[in-house]
């Protein structure tokens, strides 16, 4: 009952209201010139320095879902759950090569979204539309998953009800408040709140990794308990060490997730809000500190095993909610007042990324659908207004996913989202380095990769939940005719096919001398920095000329 958690509820509510107030105040933070402009509302004035960017991007990538889902996976499967640690380390050297160039060309041309860049680079509104739709579709379930984190905390505190409305009412209220201050303050709201969110999470995790091992008998006891549990598991992939059954899935999932992470629109939005290239370089060097934190968060799964934590009942009869593992662990092992702080860290950890994601999705719709196809002469103020309204619609859609869908299906949708967003890699990431791919070939590659990815995902079932399709992203290689029980991450296979088709079709279109549009960027654009002047849109080469290499 909620009365047994009154102290936790009071502390959670007080901290939640504090950051909500900060969200409304953020509209006056850093003196915006004119909030009726996407540069100000959607990108915070493109003027965030090193510390703000570090908290913003870190708060954007390490979400409430990470806080509850990674330990839950470690609790259920063991070593496989640690895939999130290497991929968040591998990603930073890779994006260091990409994001500085994207920031520069976006600064020079005033791009707000990755689809803006693709539109100018390849002179293809169709390709830009595909990138925009892909980004929006991949982002929606990601926002919904932030609600899963909040719901796990509320369920642990007993703030639930029998009816669907009573059960979800606290989440609806929380997102209504989030929608209000995001509408008013734009990207400044999550940027300001990120300071509080990350500070709380660091405090909670550092206390947890010192206090919980002491209470549970030490790290040796924790790992012995985990090893004993997985030794009795019927699943051959479970264990505190990887084995032949899950190594390929682990490697491909980690690498594929690394490639996908900074293709998400919300990740790019945080980077484009930076002041200059040096801010991005320093952040790519410093952000791996969050990976250390993530490794400690993952260990909470083993601590929960040692503490004999039982997940709370799920939405359907006889099921359990694995996402409640960490909240229940905190409830059992921490004093009520500190458990309230920990719950607030998870709840606030959902607000920052959800706000950025909704802004990023709204910017994609406004710049690459509304302005491109519905109102080409839209003013800056009209763009900002449409983006604000769209961000509200996106949040309503995310809440609907939680209210009307099984939360477990929402998690599977997020895994599907990673496969989807990977299909923009050739146009966005590789497009920053080369114009060799033909615009028609990139469209063909996108279609091939997306079609294969969806087919593979459709074949994946889960006998535990009873769902026959779209129940994860681990594809059995036996479906390709291999005599093995190994699985592989769908996203890697799909993007490799995407690249292969794009390359072959490019060669065919070049041989047929099919016109390839006009590249609207120059080599210098990719090295522009703070203070460099913006350029006026215009062609830079003849449409039938050979592609211009970019240094």
Short mmCIF file of C-alpha atoms in Angstrom, two decimals:
data_model
loop_
_atom_site.label_atom_id
_atom_site.label_comp_id
_atom_site.label_asym_id
_atom_site.label_seq_id
_atom_site.Cartn_x
_atom_site.Cartn_y
_atom_site.Cartn_z
CA UNK A 1 0.00 0.00 0.00
CA UNK A 2 1.11 3.54 -0.66
CA UNK A 3 0.82 4.44 3.05
CA UNK A 4 3.78 2.16 3.75
CA UNK A 5 5.87 4.29 1.39
CA UNK A 6 4.75 7.73 2.51
CA UNK A 7 8.27 9.06 3.18
CA UNK A 8 9.45 7.87 -0.24
CA UNK A 9 6.43 9.41 -1.96
CA UNK A 10 6.94 12.78 -0.25
CA UNK A 11 10.63 12.98 -1.20
CA UNK A 12 9.95 11.77 -4.74
CA UNK A 13 7.17 14.34 -5.19
CA UNK A 14 9.21 17.21 -3.71
CA UNK A 15 12.19 16.59 -6.02
CA UNK A 16 9.90 16.09 -9.01
CA UNK A 17 8.19 19.42 -8.36
CA UNK A 18 11.61 21.10 -7.90
CA UNK A 19 12.84 20.06 -11.34
CA UNK A 20 9.46 20.94 -12.86
CA UNK A 21 9.83 24.47 -11.52
CA UNK A 22 13.35 24.56 -12.98
CA UNK A 23 11.85 23.53 -16.32
CA UNK A 24 9.55 26.55 -16.39
CA UNK A 25 12.32 28.92 -15.22
CA UNK A 26 14.60 27.63 -17.99
CA UNK A 27 12.76 29.78 -20.56
CA UNK A 28 14.61 32.80 -19.10
CA UNK A 29 17.91 30.97 -18.64
CA UNK A 30 20.86 32.18 -20.75
CA UNK A 31 18.78 35.08 -22.15
CA UNK A 32 17.32 33.68 -25.40
CA UNK A 33 17.12 36.22 -28.22
CA UNK A 34 13.81 34.95 -29.55
CA UNK A 35 12.13 31.70 -28.47
CA UNK A 36 10.01 31.85 -31.64
CA UNK A 37 12.85 30.26 -33.62
CA UNK A 38 14.00 26.64 -33.85
CA UNK A 39 17.60 27.66 -33.16
CA UNK A 40 16.45 28.94 -29.77
CA UNK A 41 13.55 26.64 -28.86
CA UNK A 42 14.86 23.44 -30.44
CA UNK A 43 18.63 23.90 -30.06
CA UNK A 44 18.99 26.17 -27.03
CA UNK A 45 20.52 28.96 -29.07
CA UNK A 46 23.32 26.68 -30.34
CA UNK A 47 25.42 28.10 -27.51
CA UNK A 48 25.88 25.40 -24.85
CA UNK A 49 29.38 25.12 -23.43
CA UNK A 50 31.33 22.11 -22.21
CA UNK A 51 29.65 21.44 -18.87
CA UNK A 52 26.10 21.99 -20.08
CA UNK A 53 26.68 19.78 -23.12
CA UNK A 54 28.25 17.07 -20.98
CA UNK A 55 25.25 16.90 -18.67
CA UNK A 56 22.76 17.30 -21.53
CA UNK A 57 24.19 14.60 -23.81
CA UNK A 58 24.96 12.31 -20.89
CA UNK A 59 21.47 12.80 -19.51
CA UNK A 60 20.10 12.15 -22.99
CA UNK A 61 21.93 8.85 -23.49
CA UNK A 62 21.83 7.36 -20.00
CA UNK A 63 18.13 7.29 -19.29
CA UNK A 64 15.68 5.97 -16.70
CA UNK A 65 15.23 2.95 -18.94
CA UNK A 66 18.97 2.31 -18.67
CA UNK A 67 18.72 2.59 -14.90
CA UNK A 68 16.05 -0.13 -14.65
CA UNK A 69 16.45 -2.29 -17.77
CA UNK A 70 20.20 -2.97 -17.79
CA UNK A 71 20.25 -4.35 -14.21
CA UNK A 72 17.05 -6.26 -14.97
CA UNK A 73 18.75 -7.93 -17.95
CA UNK A 74 21.81 -8.75 -15.84
CA UNK A 75 19.47 -10.13 -13.15
CA UNK A 76 17.75 -12.35 -15.71
CA UNK A 77 20.54 -13.38 -18.09
CA UNK A 78 23.87 -12.47 -16.50
CA UNK A 79 26.85 -11.40 -18.60
CA UNK A 80 24.74 -10.71 -21.69
CA UNK A 81 23.33 -7.68 -19.91
CA UNK A 82 26.74 -6.04 -19.86
CA UNK A 83 26.64 -5.44 -23.64
CA UNK A 84 25.67 -1.84 -22.85
CA UNK A 85 29.05 -1.16 -21.25
CA UNK A 86 31.39 -1.85 -24.21
CA UNK A 87 29.05 -0.24 -26.73
CA UNK A 88 29.03 3.03 -24.81
CA UNK A 89 32.83 2.91 -24.82
CA UNK A 90 33.25 1.92 -28.47
CA UNK A 91 30.86 4.65 -29.63
CA UNK A 92 32.83 7.72 -28.58
CA UNK A 93 35.90 7.31 -30.83
CA UNK A 94 33.55 6.57 -33.72
CA UNK A 95 31.32 9.59 -33.22
CA UNK A 96 34.36 11.79 -32.62
CA UNK A 97 35.06 11.28 -36.33
CA UNK A 98 31.49 12.07 -37.35
CA UNK A 99 29.91 14.60 -35.03
CA UNK A 100 32.50 17.36 -35.42
CA UNK A 101 31.87 17.32 -39.16
CA UNK A 102 28.10 17.23 -38.68
CA UNK A 103 28.25 20.14 -36.24
CA UNK A 104 30.37 22.19 -38.66
CA UNK A 105 28.22 21.69 -41.74
CA UNK A 106 25.08 22.25 -39.67
CA UNK A 107 26.54 25.45 -38.20
CA UNK A 108 27.48 26.73 -41.66
CA UNK A 109 24.09 25.97 -43.24
CA UNK A 110 21.77 26.31 -40.25
CA UNK A 111 20.71 22.66 -40.23
CA UNK A 112 18.51 21.61 -37.31
CA UNK A 113 18.08 17.90 -38.10
CA UNK A 114 20.14 15.15 -39.78
CA UNK A 115 17.51 15.09 -42.54
CA UNK A 116 18.33 18.77 -43.25
CA UNK A 117 21.91 17.71 -43.96
CA UNK A 118 20.85 14.79 -46.16
CA UNK A 119 18.49 17.07 -48.13
CA UNK A 120 21.31 19.51 -48.95
CA UNK A 121 24.08 16.96 -49.37
CA UNK A 122 22.27 14.64 -51.78
CA UNK A 123 19.73 17.07 -53.23
CA UNK A 124 17.00 14.53 -52.52
CA UNK A 125 13.78 15.46 -50.69
CA UNK A 126 12.71 11.79 -50.89
CA UNK A 127 15.84 10.59 -49.09
CA UNK A 128 15.50 13.36 -46.52
CA UNK A 129 11.86 12.37 -45.96
CA UNK A 130 12.88 8.76 -45.37
CA UNK A 131 15.53 9.84 -42.85
CA UNK A 132 13.00 12.07 -41.06
CA UNK A 133 10.29 9.38 -40.89
CA UNK A 134 12.86 6.82 -39.75
CA UNK A 135 14.00 9.13 -36.95
CA UNK A 136 10.48 9.84 -35.74
CA UNK A 137 9.41 6.18 -35.80
CA UNK A 138 12.57 5.03 -33.99
CA UNK A 139 12.22 7.74 -31.33
CA UNK A 140 8.58 7.17 -30.32
CA UNK A 141 9.05 3.84 -28.47
CA UNK A 142 12.21 5.26 -26.87
CA UNK A 143 10.13 8.00 -25.28
CA UNK A 144 7.56 5.44 -24.14
CA UNK A 145 10.30 3.48 -22.40
CA UNK A 146 11.09 6.43 -20.17
CA UNK A 147 7.55 6.00 -18.87
CA UNK A 148 8.35 2.36 -18.14
CA UNK A 149 11.06 3.57 -15.74
CA UNK A 150 8.70 5.95 -13.96
CA UNK A 151 5.98 3.28 -13.84
CA UNK A 152 8.36 0.81 -12.17
CA UNK A 153 9.09 3.35 -9.42
CA UNK A 154 5.42 4.25 -8.89
CA UNK A 155 4.46 0.58 -8.74
CA UNK A 156 7.13 -0.08 -6.09
CA UNK A 157 5.79 2.83 -4.00
CA UNK A 158 2.26 1.44 -4.28
CA UNK A 159 0.99 4.38 -6.34
CA UNK A 160 -1.18 2.23 -8.59
CA UNK A 161 -4.82 1.40 -9.03
CA UNK A 162 -7.06 -1.37 -10.28
CA UNK A 163 -8.38 0.39 -13.39
CA UNK A 164 -6.18 1.37 -16.33
CA UNK A 165 -6.84 5.07 -15.67
CA UNK A 166 -5.97 4.85 -11.98
CA UNK A 167 -2.84 2.86 -12.73
CA UNK A 168 -1.56 5.33 -15.30
CA UNK A 169 -2.89 8.60 -13.89
CA UNK A 170 0.39 9.57 -12.10
CA UNK A 171 2.33 9.05 -15.35
CA UNK A 172 -0.20 11.10 -17.30
CA UNK A 173 0.11 13.94 -14.78
CA UNK A 174 3.93 13.77 -14.85
CA UNK A 175 4.05 13.95 -18.63
CA UNK A 176 1.49 16.74 -18.71
CA UNK A 177 3.85 18.80 -16.55
CA UNK A 178 6.78 17.77 -18.75
CA UNK A 179 4.83 18.77 -21.86
CA UNK A 180 4.00 22.19 -20.36
CA UNK A 181 7.54 23.26 -19.49
CA UNK A 182 9.02 21.74 -22.66
CA UNK A 183 6.49 23.71 -24.71
CA UNK A 184 7.54 26.90 -22.94
CA UNK A 185 11.29 26.43 -22.53
CA UNK A 186 12.33 24.08 -25.33
CA UNK A 187 15.77 22.44 -25.07
CA UNK A 188 16.78 24.75 -22.23
CA UNK A 189 14.48 22.84 -19.86
CA UNK A 190 16.17 19.41 -20.08
CA UNK A 191 19.59 21.10 -20.24
CA UNK A 192 19.00 22.79 -16.88
CA UNK A 193 17.31 19.77 -15.27
CA UNK A 194 20.14 17.48 -16.41
CA UNK A 195 22.39 18.97 -13.73
CA UNK A 196 20.03 17.76 -10.99
CA UNK A 197 19.30 14.44 -12.67
CA UNK A 198 22.91 13.40 -13.17
CA UNK A 199 23.97 14.57 -9.72
CA UNK A 200 21.25 12.47 -8.10
CA UNK A 201 22.13 9.41 -10.16
CA UNK A 202 25.84 9.66 -9.35
CA UNK A 203 25.07 9.98 -5.63
CA UNK A 204 22.63 7.04 -5.63
CA UNK A 205 24.92 4.69 -7.55
CA UNK A 206 28.05 5.51 -5.57
CA UNK A 207 26.19 4.96 -2.31
CA UNK A 208 24.68 1.73 -3.68
CA UNK A 209 28.01 0.15 -4.73
CA UNK A 210 29.50 0.93 -1.32
CA UNK A 211 26.52 0.22 0.95
CA UNK A 212 24.86 -2.78 -0.69
CA UNK A 213 27.97 -5.05 -0.86
CA UNK A 214 28.55 -4.28 2.82
CA UNK A 215 24.98 -5.33 3.68
CA UNK A 216 25.01 -8.38 1.40
CA UNK A 217 28.28 -9.91 2.62
CA UNK A 218 30.74 -8.58 0.08
CA UNK A 219 31.34 -8.90 -3.62
CA UNK A 220 32.37 -12.54 -3.32
CA UNK A 221 28.99 -13.45 -1.88
CA UNK A 222 27.21 -11.40 -4.57
CA UNK A 223 28.97 -13.16 -7.46
CA UNK A 224 28.61 -16.58 -5.83
CA UNK A 225 24.86 -16.03 -5.55
CA UNK A 226 24.63 -15.00 -9.21
CA UNK A 227 26.69 -18.00 -10.34
CA UNK A 228 24.48 -20.37 -8.36
CA UNK A 229 21.32 -18.92 -9.89
CA UNK A 230 22.54 -19.15 -13.49
CA UNK A 231 23.92 -22.67 -12.97
CA UNK A 232 20.33 -23.78 -12.40
CA UNK A 233 18.94 -21.85 -15.39
CA UNK A 234 17.58 -23.90 -18.31
CA UNK A 235 18.70 -21.20 -20.76
CA UNK A 236 22.18 -22.14 -22.10
CA UNK A 237 22.99 -18.47 -22.70
CA UNK A 238 22.63 -17.45 -19.05
CA UNK A 239 25.70 -17.10 -16.85
CA UNK A 240 28.12 -14.66 -15.28
CA UNK A 241 30.46 -15.34 -18.24
CA UNK A 242 29.72 -15.37 -21.96
CA UNK A 243 29.74 -18.70 -23.73
CA UNK A 244 29.64 -20.08 -27.26
CA UNK A 245 25.88 -19.64 -27.42
CA UNK A 246 25.78 -15.87 -26.89
CA UNK A 247 29.17 -14.43 -27.85
CA UNK A 248 28.18 -13.56 -31.44
CA UNK A 249 24.95 -11.94 -30.27
CA UNK A 250 26.85 -9.99 -27.61
CA UNK A 251 29.45 -8.65 -30.06
CA UNK A 252 27.02 -7.75 -32.84
CA UNK A 253 24.49 -6.23 -30.43
CA UNK A 254 27.17 -4.11 -28.75
CA UNK A 255 28.66 -2.90 -32.05
CA UNK A 256 25.29 -2.38 -33.71
CA UNK A 257 24.01 -0.43 -30.73
CA UNK A 258 27.15 1.70 -30.81
CA UNK A 259 26.56 2.57 -34.48
CA UNK A 260 22.92 3.38 -33.79
CA UNK A 261 23.29 5.49 -30.65
CA UNK A 262 24.36 8.78 -32.23
CA UNK A 263 22.14 8.31 -35.26
CA UNK A 264 19.11 8.88 -33.04
CA UNK A 265 17.73 12.41 -33.57
CA UNK A 266 17.84 13.24 -29.86
CA UNK A 267 21.57 12.45 -29.68
CA UNK A 268 22.27 14.71 -32.65
CA UNK A 269 20.07 17.46 -31.18
CA UNK A 270 22.20 17.59 -28.04
CA UNK A 271 25.37 17.83 -30.11
CA UNK A 272 24.08 20.53 -32.47
CA UNK A 273 23.26 22.68 -29.44
CA UNK A 274 27.00 22.89 -28.64
CA UNK A 275 28.84 26.18 -28.99
CA UNK A 276 31.78 24.98 -31.10
CA UNK A 277 33.84 21.99 -32.23
CA UNK A 278 36.07 22.05 -29.15
CA UNK A 279 33.05 21.50 -26.91
CA UNK A 280 32.21 18.33 -28.86
CA UNK A 281 35.82 17.09 -28.77
CA UNK A 282 36.08 17.57 -25.02
CA UNK A 283 32.75 15.85 -24.47
CA UNK A 284 33.61 12.83 -26.58
CA UNK A 285 36.72 12.49 -24.40
CA UNK A 286 34.84 12.93 -21.10
CA UNK A 287 31.53 11.13 -21.73
CA UNK A 288 33.06 7.63 -21.21
CA UNK A 289 32.93 8.52 -17.49
CA UNK A 290 29.24 7.71 -17.80
CA UNK A 291 30.21 4.22 -18.98
CA UNK A 292 31.94 3.62 -15.65
CA UNK A 293 28.69 4.59 -13.98
CA UNK A 294 26.78 2.27 -16.32
CA UNK A 295 28.99 -0.65 -15.34
CA UNK A 296 28.18 0.00 -11.69
CA UNK A 297 24.47 0.28 -12.51
CA UNK A 298 24.59 -3.11 -14.27
CA UNK A 299 26.06 -4.72 -11.14
CA UNK A 300 22.82 -3.87 -9.32
CA UNK A 301 21.37 -6.90 -11.12
CA UNK A 302 23.77 -9.24 -9.32
CA UNK A 303 23.14 -7.43 -6.03
CA UNK A 304 19.42 -8.05 -6.50
CA UNK A 305 20.12 -11.79 -6.91
CA UNK A 306 22.14 -11.83 -3.68
CA UNK A 307 19.37 -9.90 -1.90
CA UNK A 308 16.82 -12.46 -3.16
CA UNK A 309 14.71 -9.73 -4.77
CA UNK A 310 11.42 -10.81 -6.30
CA UNK A 311 10.02 -8.63 -9.11
CA UNK A 312 6.52 -7.27 -8.65
CA UNK A 313 3.58 -8.80 -10.57
CA UNK A 314 3.23 -7.77 -14.20
CA UNK A 315 0.25 -6.42 -16.11
CA UNK A 316 -1.07 -9.89 -17.02
CA UNK A 317 -2.03 -12.69 -14.68
CA UNK A 318 0.92 -14.84 -13.59
CA UNK A 319 3.56 -12.54 -15.10
CA UNK A 320 6.25 -10.51 -13.34
CA UNK A 321 7.60 -7.04 -14.10
CA UNK A 322 11.38 -7.33 -14.43
CA UNK A 323 11.71 -3.55 -14.58
CA UNK A 324 10.88 -3.36 -10.86
CA UNK A 325 14.06 -5.23 -9.86
CA UNK A 326 16.09 -2.12 -8.99
CA UNK A 327 13.27 -0.17 -7.29
CA UNK A 328 12.42 -3.20 -5.14
CA UNK A 329 16.11 -3.66 -4.27
CA UNK A 330 16.30 -0.03 -3.13
CA UNK A 331 13.07 -0.39 -1.19
CA UNK A 332 14.38 -3.43 0.69
CA UNK A 333 17.94 -2.30 1.36
CA UNK A 334 17.84 1.51 1.76
CA UNK A 335 16.24 3.66 4.45
CA UNK A 336 12.94 5.14 3.31
CA UNK A 337 14.33 8.65 2.87
CA UNK A 338 17.20 7.52 0.65
CA UNK A 339 14.97 5.18 -1.32
CA UNK A 340 12.87 8.27 -2.06
CA UNK A 341 15.97 10.05 -3.38
CA UNK A 342 16.82 7.01 -5.52
CA UNK A 343 13.28 6.87 -6.94
CA UNK A 344 13.48 10.57 -7.74
CA UNK A 345 16.76 9.97 -9.59
CA UNK A 346 15.04 7.36 -11.77
CA UNK A 347 11.93 9.50 -12.30
CA UNK A 348 13.85 12.66 -13.16
CA UNK A 349 16.13 10.49 -15.28
CA UNK A 350 13.11 9.85 -17.46
CA UNK A 351 12.18 13.52 -17.91
CA UNK A 352 15.45 14.75 -19.45
CA UNK A 353 15.71 12.26 -22.34
CA UNK A 354 11.94 12.26 -22.92
CA UNK A 355 11.99 16.03 -23.36
CA UNK A 356 14.96 15.97 -25.75
CA UNK A 357 13.48 13.10 -27.75
CA UNK A 358 10.15 14.83 -28.19
CA UNK A 359 11.91 18.03 -29.29
CA UNK A 360 14.07 16.14 -31.78
CA UNK A 361 11.09 14.29 -33.27
CA UNK A 362 9.14 17.56 -33.48
CA UNK A 363 12.03 19.29 -35.27
CA UNK A 364 12.17 16.48 -37.83
CA UNK A 365 8.47 16.81 -38.58
CA UNK A 366 8.63 20.60 -38.79
CA UNK A 367 11.72 20.99 -40.96
CA UNK A 368 11.48 17.93 -43.17
CA UNK A 369 7.75 17.27 -43.53
CA UNK A 370 5.80 20.43 -42.69
CA UNK A 371 8.18 22.94 -44.31
CA UNK A 372 9.20 20.68 -47.18
CA UNK A 373 5.76 19.45 -48.20
CA UNK A 374 3.03 21.44 -46.46
CA UNK A 375 4.21 25.06 -46.21
CA UNK A 376 7.43 25.89 -48.00
CA UNK A 377 7.21 29.60 -47.11
CA UNK A 378 6.81 28.99 -43.37
CA UNK A 379 8.42 31.70 -41.25
CA UNK A 380 10.80 30.97 -38.38
CA UNK A 381 8.04 31.73 -35.88
CA UNK A 382 5.63 29.37 -37.66
CA UNK A 383 8.27 26.62 -37.64
CA UNK A 384 8.82 27.05 -33.90
CA UNK A 385 5.09 26.99 -33.21
CA UNK A 386 4.52 23.84 -35.26
CA UNK A 387 7.46 22.15 -33.53
CA UNK A 388 6.05 23.03 -30.10
CA UNK A 389 2.65 21.57 -30.98
CA UNK A 390 4.21 18.47 -32.52
CA UNK A 391 6.27 17.86 -29.37
CA UNK A 392 3.00 17.73 -27.43
CA UNK A 393 1.53 15.23 -29.90
CA UNK A 394 4.65 13.07 -29.62
CA UNK A 395 4.35 12.96 -25.83
CA UNK A 396 0.67 12.02 -26.07
CA UNK A 397 1.63 9.20 -28.41
CA UNK A 398 4.27 7.96 -25.97
CA UNK A 399 1.75 7.93 -23.12
CA UNK A 400 -0.68 6.03 -25.36
CA UNK A 401 1.98 3.36 -25.95
CA UNK A 402 2.18 2.75 -22.20
CA UNK A 403 -1.57 2.88 -21.59
CA UNK A 404 -2.65 0.63 -24.45
CA UNK A 405 0.36 -1.65 -25.02
CA UNK A 406 2.00 -4.29 -22.86
CA UNK A 407 5.14 -2.61 -21.40
CA UNK A 408 7.20 -5.62 -22.49
CA UNK A 409 6.13 -4.97 -26.06
CA UNK A 410 7.28 -1.36 -25.66
CA UNK A 411 10.74 -2.68 -24.77
CA UNK A 412 10.74 -4.89 -27.85
CA UNK A 413 9.67 -1.87 -29.89
CA UNK A 414 12.76 -0.01 -28.68
CA UNK A 415 14.98 -2.87 -29.87
CA UNK A 416 13.19 -2.66 -33.20
CA UNK A 417 13.86 1.10 -33.15
CA UNK A 418 17.60 0.44 -33.04
CA UNK A 419 17.34 -1.71 -36.16
CA UNK A 420 15.30 1.00 -37.88
CA UNK A 421 17.59 3.95 -37.09
CA UNK A 422 20.66 2.00 -38.27
CA UNK A 423 19.31 2.19 -41.82
CA UNK A 424 20.13 5.93 -41.89
CA UNK A 425 23.85 5.24 -41.38
CA UNK A 426 24.87 5.31 -45.08
CA UNK A 427 23.13 8.64 -45.77
CA UNK A 428 23.97 10.43 -42.53
CA UNK A 429 27.25 9.07 -41.14
CA UNK A 430 28.96 8.02 -44.38
CA UNK A 431 27.46 11.01 -46.18
CA UNK A 432 29.58 13.27 -43.98
CA UNK A 433 32.72 11.79 -45.55
CA UNK A 434 31.77 10.91 -49.09
CA UNK A 435 29.33 11.85 -51.83
CA UNK A 436 30.16 8.69 -53.76
CA UNK A 437 26.81 6.99 -53.13
CA UNK A 438 24.12 7.91 -55.63
CA UNK A 439 21.01 9.39 -54.03
CA UNK A 440 18.82 6.80 -55.76
CA UNK A 441 21.08 4.03 -54.52
CA UNK A 442 20.79 5.26 -50.93
CA UNK A 443 17.00 5.08 -51.24
CA UNK A 444 17.29 1.55 -52.64
CA UNK A 445 19.66 0.55 -49.84
CA UNK A 446 17.28 1.96 -47.24
CA UNK A 447 14.39 -0.03 -48.70
CA UNK A 448 16.44 -3.24 -48.83
CA UNK A 449 17.84 -2.89 -45.31
CA UNK A 450 14.49 -1.92 -43.81
CA UNK A 451 12.62 -4.72 -45.58
CA UNK A 452 15.12 -7.39 -44.52
CA UNK A 453 15.25 -6.03 -40.98
CA UNK A 454 11.47 -6.08 -40.63
CA UNK A 455 11.29 -9.61 -42.06
CA UNK A 456 13.92 -10.85 -39.61
CA UNK A 457 12.23 -9.14 -36.66
CA UNK A 458 8.89 -10.65 -37.69
CA UNK A 459 10.42 -14.15 -37.45
CA UNK A 460 11.58 -13.68 -33.86
CA UNK A 461 9.24 -15.10 -31.23
CA UNK A 462 9.35 -15.50 -27.47
CA UNK A 463 7.93 -18.73 -26.00
CA UNK A 464 7.95 -17.23 -22.48
CA UNK A 465 5.62 -14.33 -23.33
CA UNK A 466 3.78 -16.29 -26.01
CA UNK A 467 4.37 -13.65 -28.70
CA UNK A 468 5.29 -15.15 -32.07
CA UNK A 469 6.58 -12.05 -33.84
CA UNK A 470 8.61 -8.91 -33.08
CA UNK A 471 9.71 -10.32 -29.70
CA UNK A 472 13.32 -9.12 -29.72
CA UNK A 473 16.29 -8.49 -31.98
CA UNK A 474 18.30 -11.76 -31.66
CA UNK A 475 17.86 -13.62 -34.95
CA UNK A 476 18.66 -17.37 -34.99
CA UNK A 477 21.28 -18.20 -37.63
CA UNK A 478 19.50 -21.50 -38.22
CA UNK A 479 16.91 -19.49 -40.18
CA UNK A 480 19.68 -18.79 -42.71
CA UNK A 481 20.47 -22.51 -42.97
CA UNK A 482 23.35 -22.69 -40.47
CA UNK A 483 23.50 -25.70 -38.19
CA UNK A 484 23.91 -23.73 -34.97
CA UNK A 485 21.95 -22.32 -32.04
CA UNK A 486 23.75 -18.99 -32.22
CA UNK A 487 21.92 -15.74 -32.82
CA UNK A 488 22.95 -12.43 -34.36
CA UNK A 489 21.72 -8.87 -33.93
CA UNK A 490 19.25 -8.05 -36.70
CA UNK A 491 20.49 -4.48 -37.10
CA UNK A 492 23.99 -5.54 -38.18
CA UNK A 493 22.70 -7.85 -40.91
CA UNK A 494 20.19 -5.29 -42.18
CA UNK A 495 22.65 -2.39 -42.38
CA UNK A 496 25.26 -4.56 -44.15
CA UNK A 497 22.66 -5.46 -46.78
CA UNK A 498 21.72 -1.76 -46.96
CA UNK A 499 25.34 -0.81 -47.70
CA UNK A 500 25.82 -3.62 -50.23
CA UNK A 501 22.68 -2.66 -52.18
CA UNK A 502 23.58 1.03 -52.07
CA UNK A 503 27.05 0.30 -53.46
CA UNK A 504 25.83 -2.00 -56.26
CA UNK A 505 22.99 0.31 -57.32
CA UNK A 506 25.40 3.27 -57.29
CA UNK A 507 27.68 1.46 -59.74
CA UNK A 508 24.69 0.62 -61.94
CA UNK A 509 23.32 4.20 -61.93
CA UNK A 510 26.74 5.66 -62.60
CA UNK A 511 27.18 3.29 -65.55
CA UNK A 512 23.78 4.36 -66.85
CA UNK A 513 24.78 8.04 -66.38
CA UNK A 514 21.70 8.78 -64.28
CA UNK A 515 21.81 12.37 -62.95
CA UNK A 516 22.64 12.57 -59.26
CA UNK A 517 21.48 16.01 -58.16
CA UNK A 518 23.60 18.86 -56.83
CA UNK A 519 25.72 18.72 -53.69
CA UNK A 520 24.87 21.85 -51.69
CA UNK A 521 27.95 21.61 -49.46
CA UNK A 522 31.67 22.23 -49.93
CA UNK A 523 34.76 20.75 -48.35
CA UNK A 524 35.25 23.82 -46.15
CA UNK A 525 31.78 23.39 -44.63
CA UNK A 526 32.94 20.32 -42.72
CA UNK A 527 35.58 22.26 -40.81
CA UNK A 528 33.64 25.46 -40.03
CA UNK A 529 33.76 26.61 -36.42
CA UNK A 530 32.27 29.18 -34.09
CA UNK A 531 32.22 32.62 -35.68
CA UNK A 532 32.38 31.38 -39.27
CA UNK A 533 29.64 33.00 -41.37
CA UNK A 534 26.56 31.12 -42.57
CA UNK A 535 26.25 30.47 -46.28
CA UNK A 536 23.39 31.03 -48.70
CA UNK A 537 21.98 27.78 -50.18
CA UNK A 538 23.08 27.12 -53.71
CA UNK A 539 24.59 24.46 -56.00
CA UNK A 540 28.31 23.86 -55.84
CA UNK A 541 28.84 21.62 -58.84
CA UNK A 542 27.19 20.48 -62.02
CA UNK A 543 24.59 17.79 -61.51
CA UNK A 544 26.23 15.47 -64.05
CA UNK A 545 29.77 16.00 -62.84
CA UNK A 546 31.70 13.40 -60.89
CA UNK A 547 31.17 13.47 -57.13
CA UNK A 548 33.38 15.97 -55.35
CA UNK A 549 35.51 14.23 -52.69
CA UNK A 550 35.52 15.74 -49.23
CA UNK A 551 38.78 15.86 -47.35
#
